XYZ file of C-alpha atoms in Angstrom:
94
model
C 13.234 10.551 20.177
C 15.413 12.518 17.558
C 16.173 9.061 15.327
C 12.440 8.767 15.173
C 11.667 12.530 14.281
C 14.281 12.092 11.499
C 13.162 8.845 10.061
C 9.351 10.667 9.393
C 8.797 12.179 5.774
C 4.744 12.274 5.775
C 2.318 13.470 8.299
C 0.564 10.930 10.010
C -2.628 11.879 8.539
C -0.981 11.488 5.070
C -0.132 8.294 5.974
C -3.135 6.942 7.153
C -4.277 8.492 4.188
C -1.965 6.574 1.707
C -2.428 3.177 3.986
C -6.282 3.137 2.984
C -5.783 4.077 -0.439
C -3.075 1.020 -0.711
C -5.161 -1.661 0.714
C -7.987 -1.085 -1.207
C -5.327 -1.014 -4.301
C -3.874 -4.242 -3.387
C -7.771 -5.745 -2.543
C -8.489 -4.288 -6.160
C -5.682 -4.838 -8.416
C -5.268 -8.713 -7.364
C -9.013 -9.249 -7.994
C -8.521 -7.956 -11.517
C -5.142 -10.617 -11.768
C -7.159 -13.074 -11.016
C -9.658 -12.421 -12.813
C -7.724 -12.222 -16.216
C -5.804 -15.117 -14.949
C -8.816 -17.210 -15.234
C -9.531 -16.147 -18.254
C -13.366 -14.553 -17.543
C -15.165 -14.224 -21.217
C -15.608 -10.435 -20.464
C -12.828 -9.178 -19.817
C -10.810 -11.490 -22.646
C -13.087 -11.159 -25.590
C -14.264 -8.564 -27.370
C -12.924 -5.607 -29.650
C -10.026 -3.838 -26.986
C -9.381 -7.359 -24.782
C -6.021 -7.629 -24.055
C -4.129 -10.675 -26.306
C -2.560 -12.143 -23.182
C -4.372 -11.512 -20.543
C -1.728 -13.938 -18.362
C 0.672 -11.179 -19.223
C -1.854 -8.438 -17.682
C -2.723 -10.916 -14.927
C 0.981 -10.633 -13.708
C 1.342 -6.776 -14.480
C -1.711 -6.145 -11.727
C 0.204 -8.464 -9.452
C 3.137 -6.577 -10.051
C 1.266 -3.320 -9.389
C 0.031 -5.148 -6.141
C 3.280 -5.960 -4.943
C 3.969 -2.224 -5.504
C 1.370 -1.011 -3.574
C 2.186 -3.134 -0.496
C 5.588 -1.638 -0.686
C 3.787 1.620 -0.414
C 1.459 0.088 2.536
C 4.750 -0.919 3.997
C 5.907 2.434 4.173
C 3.389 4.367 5.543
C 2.322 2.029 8.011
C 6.153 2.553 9.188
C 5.804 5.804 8.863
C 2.363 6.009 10.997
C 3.861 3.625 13.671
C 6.664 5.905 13.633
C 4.455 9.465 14.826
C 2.961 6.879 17.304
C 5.794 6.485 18.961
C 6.891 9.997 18.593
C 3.739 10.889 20.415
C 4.193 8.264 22.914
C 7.813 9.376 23.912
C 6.345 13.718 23.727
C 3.433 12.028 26.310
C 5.643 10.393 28.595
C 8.558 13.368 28.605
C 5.976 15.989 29.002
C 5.401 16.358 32.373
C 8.701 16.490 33.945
């Protein structure tokens, strides 16, 4: 129980928190890769488009990579309290 109380940096409701907010930043950010990937007319033409959108295409997967690492993480950290709980449960009633 005390190497999994000192492996925990976020609440558990922080990390629920940040898992949501991740997946729907992965879901998002490699829609918008692939949509500059395959070149779609309106996001690549037009006054502010980007000059290479294959070079922003990678950049949002990039950022999506990043925010699995973050997903990573707090779903460690939110097993983690689980099994913090768990062990608190079971030790409880002696």
């Amino acid at each position: 129980m005390a190497s999994n109380a000192k492996l925990i940096f976020v609440s558990q409701g922080s990390a629920l928190q940040c898992s949501v907010i991740s997946v729907c930043g992965i879901v998002f950010l490699l829609g918008m890769g692939a949509l500059y990937q395959a070149r779609v007319d309106e996001l690549v033409e037009g006054k502010n488009a980007p000059k290479d959108p294959i070079a922003v295409a990678r950049a949002c997967y990039v950022a999506a990579f990043i925010y699995a690492g973050f997903f990573f993480f707090c779903f460690c950290q939110s097993y983690l309290h689980t099994k913090k709980n768990e062990e608190e449960r079971r030790f409880s009633g002696i």
